[in-house]
Short mmCIF file of C-alpha atoms in Angstrom, two decimals:
data_model
loop_
_atom_site.label_atom_id
_atom_site.label_comp_id
_atom_site.label_asym_id
_atom_site.label_seq_id
_atom_site.Cartn_x
_atom_site.Cartn_y
_atom_site.Cartn_z
CA MET A 1 110.21 68.06 96.60
CA ILE A 2 107.48 69.55 94.42
CA GLU A 3 109.14 73.00 94.61
CA ASP A 4 112.41 71.57 93.30
CA ILE A 5 110.52 69.72 90.56
CA LYS A 6 108.77 72.90 89.42
CA LYS A 7 111.95 74.98 89.36
CA THR A 8 113.95 72.31 87.52
CA LEU A 9 111.20 71.84 84.94
CA TRP A 10 110.90 75.58 84.35
CA ALA A 11 114.66 76.06 83.97
CA THR A 12 114.82 73.23 81.44
CA ALA A 13 111.72 74.34 79.52
CA ASP A 14 112.94 77.93 79.36
CA LYS A 15 116.31 76.75 78.03
CA LEU A 16 114.56 74.81 75.25
CA ARG A 17 112.65 77.92 74.22
CA ALA A 18 115.69 79.26 72.28
CA ASN A 19 114.53 82.43 70.50
CA MET A 20 110.78 81.78 70.62
CA ASP A 21 108.65 84.45 72.29
CA ALA A 22 107.29 83.41 75.71
CA ALA A 23 103.76 84.38 74.67
CA GLU A 24 103.86 81.77 71.89
CA TYR A 25 105.90 79.15 73.73
CA LYS A 26 103.59 78.94 76.74
CA HIS A 27 100.84 77.37 74.62
CA LEU A 28 103.17 74.58 73.51
CA VAL A 29 104.33 73.80 77.04
CA LEU A 30 100.97 74.13 78.81
CA GLY A 31 99.21 72.17 76.08
CA LEU A 32 101.65 69.28 76.48
CA ILE A 33 101.27 69.35 80.27
CA PHE A 34 97.51 69.11 79.79
CA VAL A 35 97.76 66.15 77.40
CA LYS A 36 100.16 64.43 79.81
CA TYR A 37 97.65 64.97 82.63
CA ILE A 38 94.60 63.55 80.84
CA SER A 39 96.68 60.60 79.62
CA ASP A 40 98.03 59.92 83.14
CA THR A 41 94.59 60.06 84.75
CA PHE A 42 93.16 57.87 81.99
CA GLN A 43 95.92 55.30 82.50
CA ALA A 44 95.52 55.40 86.29
CA ARG A 45 91.78 54.73 85.92
CA ARG A 46 92.51 51.92 83.47
CA GLU A 47 94.90 50.23 85.92
CA GLU A 48 92.39 50.67 88.76
CA LEU A 49 89.68 49.01 86.67
CA THR A 50 91.99 46.11 85.78
CA ARG A 51 92.58 45.44 89.48
CA ARG A 52 88.91 45.76 90.40
CA PHE A 53 87.72 43.47 87.58
CA ALA A 54 89.91 40.74 89.10
CA ASP A 55 88.93 41.34 92.75
CA LYS A 56 86.21 38.92 93.91
CA ASP A 57 85.19 41.29 96.72
CA ASP A 58 84.74 44.27 94.42
CA ASP A 59 81.46 45.39 92.84
CA TYR A 60 83.27 45.53 89.48
CA PHE A 61 84.41 41.88 89.65
CA LEU A 62 83.95 40.09 86.32
CA HIS A 63 83.06 36.40 86.71
CA ASP A 64 84.73 33.95 84.32
CA ALA A 65 86.33 36.81 82.41
CA ASP A 66 88.90 35.98 79.75
CA ALA A 67 91.45 38.35 78.25
CA GLU A 68 89.10 39.32 75.42
CA LEU A 69 86.25 40.29 77.80
CA LEU A 70 88.64 42.25 80.02
CA ALA A 71 89.96 44.17 77.05
CA GLU A 72 86.41 44.92 75.89
CA GLU A 73 85.34 46.17 79.32
CA LEU A 74 88.39 48.43 79.56
CA GLU A 75 87.25 50.13 76.36
CA ASP A 76 83.85 51.07 77.83
CA ARG A 77 83.79 54.88 78.01
CA ASP A 78 81.23 54.94 80.85
CA TYR A 79 83.77 53.60 83.35
CA TYR A 80 85.85 56.72 82.76
CA ARG A 81 83.10 59.31 82.46
CA GLU A 82 81.55 58.29 85.78
CA VAL A 83 84.66 59.53 87.61
CA ASN A 84 85.17 62.63 85.40
CA VAL A 85 88.13 61.15 83.50
CA PHE A 86 88.54 62.04 79.83
CA TRP A 87 88.62 59.17 77.33
CA VAL A 88 91.95 59.09 75.47
CA PRO A 89 92.16 57.08 72.20
CA GLU A 90 95.16 54.78 71.97
CA ALA A 91 96.92 56.84 69.28
CA ALA A 92 96.64 59.95 71.46
CA ARG A 93 97.96 58.44 74.68
CA TRP A 94 101.14 59.93 76.08
CA GLU A 95 103.18 56.77 75.58
CA SER A 96 102.46 56.98 71.85
CA ILE A 97 103.52 60.64 71.76
CA ARG A 98 106.65 59.97 73.84
CA SER A 99 107.75 57.02 71.71
CA ASN A 100 107.62 59.22 68.61
CA ALA A 101 109.24 62.29 70.18
CA LYS A 102 112.33 62.06 67.97
CA GLN A 103 110.38 61.72 64.71
CA PRO A 104 110.62 64.74 62.38
CA ASP A 105 106.82 64.92 62.17
CA ILE A 106 106.24 64.94 65.96
CA GLY A 107 104.43 68.29 65.70
CA LYS A 108 101.83 66.88 63.32
CA ARG A 109 101.48 63.74 65.46
CA ILE A 110 100.68 65.88 68.51
CA ASP A 111 98.12 67.95 66.56
CA ASP A 112 96.49 64.73 65.32
CA ALA A 113 96.38 63.38 68.90
CA LEU A 114 94.65 66.56 70.09
CA THR A 115 92.08 66.23 67.30
CA LEU A 116 91.32 62.64 68.36
CA ILE A 117 90.92 63.71 72.00
CA GLU A 118 88.49 66.48 71.02
CA VAL A 119 86.40 64.05 68.92
CA GLU A 120 86.06 61.69 71.91
CA ASN A 121 85.43 64.46 74.47
CA PRO A 122 83.02 67.12 73.18
CA LYS A 123 83.60 69.23 76.32
CA LEU A 124 87.15 69.86 75.06
CA LYS A 125 86.10 70.91 71.55
CA GLY A 126 87.84 74.14 70.57
CA ILE A 127 89.90 74.17 73.75
CA LEU A 128 93.02 72.27 72.66
CA ASP A 129 95.39 74.54 70.72
CA LYS A 130 96.66 72.63 67.68
CA ARG A 131 99.76 74.62 66.75
CA TYR A 132 102.57 72.08 67.14
CA ALA A 133 103.12 71.30 63.44
CA ARG A 134 103.80 74.96 62.73
CA ALA A 135 105.81 75.68 65.90
CA GLN A 136 108.93 77.73 65.15
CA LEU A 137 111.26 75.66 67.33
CA PRO A 138 114.71 74.51 66.16
CA ASP A 139 114.93 70.89 64.99
CA GLY A 140 114.65 68.42 67.84
CA LYS A 141 113.53 70.96 70.47
CA LEU A 142 109.87 69.88 70.42
CA GLY A 143 110.95 66.28 70.98
CA GLU A 144 113.13 67.41 73.91
CA LEU A 145 110.13 69.24 75.33
CA VAL A 146 108.06 66.04 75.09
CA ASP A 147 110.82 64.18 76.94
CA LEU A 148 110.83 66.87 79.64
CA VAL A 149 107.06 66.76 80.17
CA SER A 150 107.33 62.95 80.33
CA THR A 151 109.13 63.35 83.67
CA ILE A 152 106.06 65.00 85.28
CA GLY A 153 103.29 63.07 86.97
CA PHE A 154 104.56 61.28 90.02
CA GLY A 155 102.27 58.95 91.95
CA GLU A 156 100.14 56.05 90.87
CA SER A 157 96.68 57.48 91.51
CA ALA A 158 94.72 59.91 89.36
CA GLY A 159 94.56 62.21 92.39
CA ALA A 160 98.34 62.27 92.75
CA ALA A 161 98.84 63.00 89.04
CA ARG A 162 96.21 65.75 89.21
CA ASP A 163 97.89 67.38 92.21
CA VAL A 164 101.42 67.38 90.79
CA LEU A 165 100.45 68.37 87.26
CA GLY A 166 98.03 70.99 88.55
CA GLN A 167 100.76 72.60 90.63
CA VAL A 168 103.21 72.50 87.72
CA TYR A 169 100.62 74.03 85.38
CA GLU A 170 99.90 76.88 87.81
CA TYR A 171 103.60 77.49 88.48
CA PHE A 172 104.28 77.67 84.73
CA LEU A 173 101.38 80.11 84.25
CA GLY A 174 102.96 82.44 86.81
CA MET A 175 106.45 82.10 85.35
CA PHE A 176 105.20 82.75 81.81
CA ALA A 177 103.31 85.81 83.08
CA SER A 178 106.54 87.08 84.61
CA ALA A 179 108.52 86.31 81.41
CA GLU A 180 105.96 88.14 79.27
CA GLY A 181 105.89 91.15 81.58
CA LYS A 182 103.08 93.54 80.69
CA ARG A 183 101.24 91.14 78.37
CA GLY A 184 101.47 88.32 80.90
CA GLY A 185 99.22 90.10 83.35
CA GLN A 186 96.37 89.88 80.88
CA PHE A 187 95.86 86.21 81.67
CA TYR A 188 97.31 85.86 85.16
CA THR A 189 96.40 87.48 88.49
CA PRO A 190 99.14 87.05 91.13
CA ALA A 191 98.25 84.28 93.58
CA SER A 192 98.34 86.43 96.72
CA ILE A 193 95.71 88.81 95.30
CA VAL A 194 93.45 85.89 94.37
CA LYS A 195 93.95 84.35 97.82
CA THR A 196 92.95 87.64 99.45
CA LEU A 197 89.76 87.93 97.40
CA VAL A 198 88.83 84.32 98.13
CA ALA A 199 89.68 84.55 101.85
CA VAL A 200 87.48 87.65 102.30
CA LEU A 201 84.56 86.32 100.22
CA ALA A 202 84.77 82.77 101.66
CA PRO A 203 82.92 81.03 98.79
CA HIS A 204 81.88 77.77 100.48
CA HIS A 205 79.02 76.82 98.17
CA GLY A 206 76.79 77.79 95.27
CA LYS A 207 77.57 79.54 91.99
CA VAL A 208 80.91 81.32 91.53
CA TYR A 209 81.27 83.68 88.56
CA ASP A 210 84.20 85.54 86.97
CA PRO A 211 83.23 87.62 83.91
CA CYS A 212 86.87 88.16 82.86
CA CYS A 213 88.38 84.92 84.10
CA GLY A 214 91.84 84.98 82.48
CA SER A 215 93.45 81.58 83.03
CA GLY A 216 90.98 80.61 85.78
CA GLY A 217 93.04 81.32 88.90
CA MET A 218 90.05 82.65 90.84
CA PHE A 219 88.24 79.34 90.40
CA VAL A 220 91.24 77.22 91.39
CA GLN A 221 91.74 79.20 94.61
CA SER A 222 88.01 78.97 95.39
CA GLU A 223 88.17 75.18 95.15
CA ARG A 224 91.26 75.11 97.35
CA PHE A 225 89.57 77.31 99.93
CA ILE A 226 86.55 75.02 100.04
CA GLU A 227 88.66 71.89 100.44
CA ALA A 228 90.78 73.56 103.15
CA HIS A 229 87.61 74.32 105.12
CA GLY A 230 86.16 70.82 105.00
CA GLY A 231 84.17 71.07 101.78
CA LYS A 232 84.62 69.02 98.66
CA LEU A 233 85.23 69.48 94.97
CA GLY A 234 81.89 70.26 93.36
CA ASP A 235 80.36 72.23 96.25
CA VAL A 236 80.47 75.22 93.90
CA SER A 237 79.39 75.60 90.27
CA ILE A 238 81.89 77.48 88.11
CA TYR A 239 80.81 80.09 85.55
CA GLY A 240 83.24 82.24 83.60
CA GLN A 241 83.77 84.32 80.51
CA GLU A 242 86.90 85.44 78.69
CA ALA A 243 87.26 87.44 75.48
CA ASN A 244 90.76 86.32 74.46
CA PRO A 245 90.50 82.94 72.67
CA THR A 246 93.93 81.64 73.71
CA THR A 247 93.40 82.70 77.33
CA TRP A 248 89.95 81.08 77.26
CA ARG A 249 91.65 77.81 76.31
CA LEU A 250 94.23 78.21 79.10
CA ALA A 251 91.39 78.61 81.62
CA ALA A 252 89.53 75.55 80.37
CA MET A 253 92.70 73.44 80.60
CA ASN A 254 93.57 74.86 84.03
CA LEU A 255 90.15 73.77 85.36
CA ALA A 256 90.00 70.45 83.54
CA ILE A 257 93.44 69.44 84.81
CA ARG A 258 92.02 69.59 88.34
CA GLY A 259 88.78 67.80 87.56
CA ILE A 260 86.76 70.98 88.17
CA ASP A 261 83.49 71.11 86.23
CA PHE A 262 82.99 74.47 84.54
CA ASN A 263 80.92 76.55 82.16
CA LEU A 264 82.97 79.19 80.33
CA GLY A 265 80.21 79.92 77.83
CA ARG A 266 79.83 78.63 74.30
CA GLU A 267 82.81 80.63 73.05
CA PRO A 268 85.32 83.33 73.97
CA ALA A 269 83.45 86.62 73.80
CA ASP A 270 83.25 90.22 75.05
CA THR A 271 81.42 90.28 78.40
CA PHE A 272 79.54 93.52 77.74
CA THR A 273 78.28 92.96 74.21
CA ARG A 274 78.07 89.12 74.11
CA ASN A 275 77.24 88.13 77.67
CA GLN A 276 77.52 84.32 77.81
CA HIS A 277 75.50 83.99 81.05
CA PRO A 278 72.72 86.61 80.81
CA ASP A 279 70.40 84.86 83.26
CA LEU A 280 73.03 83.90 85.84
CA ARG A 281 72.58 85.08 89.41
CA ALA A 282 75.69 84.07 91.35
CA ASP A 283 76.39 83.59 95.04
CA PHE A 284 79.91 84.96 94.57
CA VAL A 285 81.66 87.03 91.92
CA LEU A 286 85.47 87.24 91.87
CA ALA A 287 87.20 89.24 89.17
CA ASN A 288 90.28 91.17 88.10
CA PRO A 289 89.03 93.09 85.05
CA PRO A 290 91.51 95.02 82.88
CA PHE A 291 91.94 98.50 84.35
CA ASN A 292 90.59 101.66 82.73
CA ILE A 293 89.54 100.18 79.35
CA SER A 294 88.74 103.07 77.03
CA ASP A 295 87.38 101.24 73.96
CA TRP A 296 84.73 99.06 75.56
CA TRP A 297 81.54 100.90 74.58
CA HIS A 298 79.10 99.82 71.87
CA GLY A 299 75.89 101.57 70.87
CA SER A 300 73.84 98.48 71.79
CA LEU A 301 74.73 99.06 75.48
CA GLU A 302 72.65 102.26 75.71
CA GLY A 303 69.85 101.66 78.22
CA ASP A 304 71.26 98.26 79.25
CA PRO A 305 69.48 96.86 82.35
CA ARG A 306 72.85 96.37 84.06
CA TRP A 307 73.32 100.12 84.47
CA VAL A 308 71.19 100.35 87.62
CA TYR A 309 73.23 103.18 89.15
CA GLY A 310 73.89 105.16 85.98
CA THR A 311 75.30 104.71 82.48
CA PRO A 312 79.10 104.26 82.69
CA PRO A 313 81.26 106.72 80.74
CA GLN A 314 82.21 105.54 77.29
CA GLY A 315 85.91 106.28 77.93
CA ASN A 316 86.36 104.02 80.97
CA ALA A 317 84.86 100.60 81.76
CA ASN A 318 85.58 100.51 85.52
CA TYR A 319 82.03 101.31 86.57
CA ALA A 320 80.62 99.09 83.83
CA TRP A 321 82.47 96.15 85.44
CA LEU A 322 81.23 97.04 88.94
CA GLN A 323 77.61 97.28 87.79
CA HIS A 324 77.83 94.16 85.62
CA MET A 325 78.94 92.18 88.66
CA LEU A 326 76.28 93.61 90.95
CA TYR A 327 73.66 92.77 88.31
CA HIS A 328 74.74 89.12 88.27
CA LEU A 329 74.58 88.65 92.06
CA LYS A 330 71.81 86.87 93.92
CA SER A 331 70.03 88.93 96.57
CA SER A 332 72.34 87.32 99.14
CA GLY A 333 75.43 87.45 96.90
CA ARG A 334 78.81 89.08 97.38
CA ALA A 335 81.44 90.27 94.90
CA GLY A 336 85.17 90.97 95.16
CA ILE A 337 86.79 93.01 92.38
CA VAL A 338 90.32 94.30 91.71
CA LEU A 339 90.32 97.79 90.17
CA ALA A 340 92.66 100.75 89.69
CA ASN A 341 92.85 103.18 92.60
CA GLY A 342 91.29 105.91 90.50
CA SER A 343 87.95 104.10 90.70
CA MET A 344 87.69 105.03 94.40
CA SER A 345 87.80 108.78 93.83
CA SER A 346 87.32 109.66 90.15
CA SER A 347 84.62 112.18 89.33
CA GLN A 348 85.21 112.26 85.59
CA ASN A 349 82.10 112.11 83.44
CA SER A 350 79.48 110.14 85.40
CA GLU A 351 81.79 108.09 87.65
CA GLY A 352 81.36 110.25 90.74
CA GLU A 353 77.56 110.12 90.42
CA ILE A 354 77.52 106.35 89.94
CA ARG A 355 79.75 105.87 92.99
CA ARG A 356 77.52 108.16 95.06
CA ALA A 357 74.45 106.15 94.00
CA MET A 358 76.18 102.88 94.92
CA VAL A 359 77.26 104.16 98.33
CA ASP A 360 73.80 105.58 99.07
CA ALA A 361 72.22 102.27 98.03
CA ASP A 362 74.50 100.60 100.62
CA VAL A 363 75.94 98.02 98.21
CA VAL A 364 79.59 98.83 99.06
CA GLU A 365 80.75 96.60 101.92
CA VAL A 366 84.56 96.69 102.19
CA MET A 367 87.32 98.74 100.49
CA ILE A 368 90.97 97.65 100.66
CA ALA A 369 93.96 99.70 99.44
CA LEU A 370 96.78 97.52 98.05
CA PRO A 371 100.57 98.02 97.90
CA GLY A 372 102.25 98.91 94.62
CA GLN A 373 104.22 96.40 92.52
CA LEU A 374 101.73 93.55 92.98
CA PHE A 375 101.02 93.00 89.30
CA PHE A 376 103.07 91.83 86.32
CA ASN A 377 101.35 94.07 83.81
CA THR A 378 100.94 97.46 85.46
CA GLN A 379 102.40 99.74 88.11
CA ILE A 380 99.03 101.48 88.47
CA PRO A 381 98.10 101.36 92.19
CA ALA A 382 95.15 99.04 92.76
CA CYS A 383 92.43 98.37 95.31
CA LEU A 384 89.84 95.74 96.17
CA TRP A 385 86.10 96.48 96.11
CA PHE A 386 83.74 94.15 97.98
CA LEU A 387 80.08 94.60 97.08
CA VAL A 388 76.83 93.06 98.33
CA LYS A 389 73.43 92.98 96.69
CA GLN A 390 71.59 93.46 100.01
CA LYS A 391 73.28 94.07 103.36
CA THR A 392 71.95 92.09 106.31
CA ILE A 393 74.60 93.23 108.81
CA ARG A 394 76.50 96.49 109.29
CA LYS A 395 73.85 98.38 107.34
CA GLY A 396 74.89 101.95 106.62
CA GLU A 397 78.59 101.24 107.20
CA VAL A 398 81.64 100.55 105.04
CA LEU A 399 84.81 98.88 106.32
CA PHE A 400 88.02 100.53 105.12
CA ILE A 401 91.36 98.68 105.25
CA ASP A 402 94.67 100.28 104.31
CA ALA A 403 97.08 97.45 103.37
CA ARG A 404 99.51 99.57 101.34
CA LYS A 405 102.42 98.91 103.73
CA LEU A 406 101.81 95.18 104.15
CA GLY A 407 103.41 93.86 100.96
CA SER A 408 106.63 91.79 101.01
CA MET A 409 109.12 92.15 98.16
CA ILE A 410 109.84 88.81 96.43
CA SER A 411 112.00 90.31 93.69
CA ARG A 412 113.34 93.68 92.67
CA VAL A 413 110.09 94.55 90.89
CA GLN A 414 107.46 92.33 92.49
CA CYS A 415 105.79 92.16 95.89
CA GLU A 416 103.09 89.95 97.39
CA PHE A 417 101.00 89.40 100.51
CA THR A 418 102.21 86.65 102.83
CA ASP A 419 99.66 84.16 104.16
CA ASP A 420 99.85 85.89 107.57
CA VAL A 421 98.86 89.23 106.02
CA ILE A 422 96.02 87.59 104.08
CA ASP A 423 94.80 85.94 107.30
CA ARG A 424 94.94 89.29 109.11
CA ILE A 425 92.87 91.04 106.41
CA ALA A 426 90.33 88.20 106.16
CA GLY A 427 90.11 87.94 109.96
CA THR A 428 89.45 91.68 110.27
CA VAL A 429 86.59 91.48 107.75
CA ALA A 430 85.16 88.35 109.41
CA SER A 431 85.14 89.97 112.87
CA TRP A 432 83.55 93.14 111.39
CA ARG A 433 80.81 91.00 109.84
CA GLY A 434 80.29 89.16 113.14
CA GLU A 435 81.48 85.87 111.59
CA SER A 436 84.37 85.46 114.02
CA THR A 437 84.78 84.77 117.73
CA SER A 438 86.90 87.92 118.09
CA ASP A 439 85.29 91.35 118.36
CA TYR A 440 85.99 93.97 115.74
CA GLU A 441 87.70 97.22 116.66
CA ASP A 442 89.11 100.10 114.63
CA ILE A 443 92.92 100.15 114.37
CA PRO A 444 94.41 103.55 113.46
CA GLY A 445 96.34 103.35 110.21
CA PHE A 446 94.90 99.93 109.31
CA CYS A 447 91.11 99.66 109.51
CA ARG A 448 88.01 101.66 110.39
CA SER A 449 84.26 101.18 110.05
CA VAL A 450 82.67 104.36 108.67
CA GLN A 451 79.06 105.53 108.51
CA LEU A 452 77.63 106.52 105.12
CA ALA A 453 77.01 110.07 106.36
CA GLU A 454 80.75 110.59 106.91
CA ILE A 455 81.52 109.16 103.45
CA ALA A 456 79.04 111.66 101.99
CA GLU A 457 80.91 114.48 103.77
CA HIS A 458 84.02 113.38 101.84
CA GLY A 459 82.22 113.57 98.50
CA HIS A 460 81.65 109.78 98.40
CA VAL A 461 85.38 109.17 97.92
CA LEU A 462 86.22 105.60 98.99
CA THR A 463 90.00 105.81 99.48
CA PRO A 464 90.84 103.96 102.75
CA GLY A 465 93.72 106.31 103.63
CA ARG A 466 91.21 109.14 103.99
CA TYR A 467 89.34 107.33 106.77
CA VAL A 468 91.67 105.03 108.71
CA GLY A 469 94.00 107.81 109.91
CA ALA A 470 97.65 107.39 110.84
CA GLU A 471 98.93 104.45 112.80
CA GLU A 472 99.89 105.11 116.39
CA VAL A 473 103.61 105.63 116.93
CA GLU A 474 105.12 104.74 120.27
CA ASP A 475 106.66 107.73 122.05
CA ASP A 476 110.24 106.99 123.10
CA ASP A 477 109.99 109.73 125.79
CA GLU A 478 113.20 111.39 124.59
CA ALA A 479 113.05 115.16 124.87
CA PHE A 480 113.00 117.03 121.56
CA ILE A 481 116.11 119.13 122.36
CA GLU A 482 118.17 116.01 123.22
CA LYS A 483 116.95 114.16 120.12
CA MET A 484 117.73 117.14 117.89
CA GLN A 485 121.21 117.45 119.39
CA LYS A 486 121.97 113.78 118.60
CA LEU A 487 120.65 114.07 115.04
CA THR A 488 122.72 117.24 114.46
CA GLU A 489 125.89 115.53 115.72
CA THR A 490 125.26 112.55 113.42
CA LEU A 491 124.67 114.85 110.45
CA GLY A 492 127.90 116.75 111.21
CA LYS A 493 129.90 113.52 111.19
CA GLN A 494 128.34 112.41 107.91
CA MET A 495 129.05 115.79 106.27
CA ALA A 496 132.69 115.67 107.44
CA LYS A 497 133.04 112.17 106.00
CA GLY A 498 131.53 113.42 102.75
CA ALA A 499 134.11 116.23 102.58
CA GLU A 500 136.94 113.70 103.07
CA LEU A 501 135.62 111.59 100.21
CA ASP A 502 135.33 114.66 97.95
CA ALA A 503 138.98 115.54 98.64
CA LEU A 504 140.10 111.97 97.95
CA ILE A 505 138.27 111.90 94.63
CA ARG A 506 139.89 115.21 93.62
CA ARG A 507 143.39 113.86 94.42
CA LYS A 508 142.77 110.67 92.44
CA LEU A 509 141.56 112.62 89.40
CA GLU A 510 144.54 115.02 89.63
CA GLY A 511 146.86 112.01 89.64
CA LEU A 512 145.26 110.92 86.36
CA GLY A 513 145.73 114.37 84.85
CA TYR A 514 142.21 115.67 85.39
CA GLU A 515 141.83 118.79 87.50
CA PHE A 516 138.75 120.86 88.30
#
């Protein structure tokens, strides 16, 4: 049912967009979904409190309460804050917005409601994007959008509203990323890539950090992973940073809509020059930094303590990202990073030397080559780096996995990993680490554990295809001469058919008065 709901909502929302650019429109839609969510959860908590105040067997039971006392108690903010529910002033509640959806000033009313919500909830200050009064939608379209969002949020409990609205929010993020094409990838990492990073890192507890967090997908998948493995919301602490102000807001809303506590820094800011978490040492780092940034350098970064393995070249930030993440790991921490394939083999400027130093220091744990066409924003082939601050197992070895042939096409231009493929990759890494009941073994064409000495012989290049070899092909026992004879006969038939078609085309053209 939820899949049908998501698709129907998207089709309707996209139709309402008219001629507005998807990059602008997404903020209107996602902002309204967020307001609907916090209003729904607030109302669900309010109804729960009303029932409990009247229940003699409940700790919240109010003795001899009249209507005035009940109303007063329901306005106590602490009842809402204790269960991580935002307080929503009456004028900002969804019912008020919905009832005024057809008013010509509905845009201003929504902006005013967002301002009231921010005043009551300091954690949301600067996060809600107040752009509705100046939205360039045709008359009546914003009201229709409000009516559409009013249909979301099925279920009476706050948990049910959170689940449905959270799924709708994430689905819309992905669809907007697809609609925006290249620009969309700047805020959205495809779900199957995030799932793979999370499955390999297995972040069960502690501090999770993403220094270029986009819309927060890494954090959402981490929470899902924890819950799927018997943990609970809150077993991890979320730390992130994002330079783009609008994307920073999307991330904050994406996390808040699920009740996930987070720290995205005081403000949107550049990770290298305005590090929002300088003293953080994380248990896990998950990140998909923008590939091959050429304009990242600033003079203040000369001699930065993060450059443990060498100063990154000023024309490419790939090795700045890798070292930044290593710097922010605890001694027992692990990092998973998406980067362009060139990072595994480039020797331009100082990159080759930095990679050699990292390999020799034994901080590279696993390298995974990915299929093409995984991303919305680039066709550059990508890979996954998994780093550790200090190895405790498999010292002096790196696991290489070649997953380039494991993608499944989901559209003409997009592919993804299925859950079975993700499980296979994560299971291989777990058995290699000794965290699984199954024993690890090299599989030609797929995975191989390699000693650092062999990597050094290859010039410290970390491309998996160089090490895993070719997959074994079953011999069909057919003699070469017989096989060649069959192939030649087939080719002869195809060439004869081609000649027939050529002759037919000539006759048709002659009949139309065209000869050659």
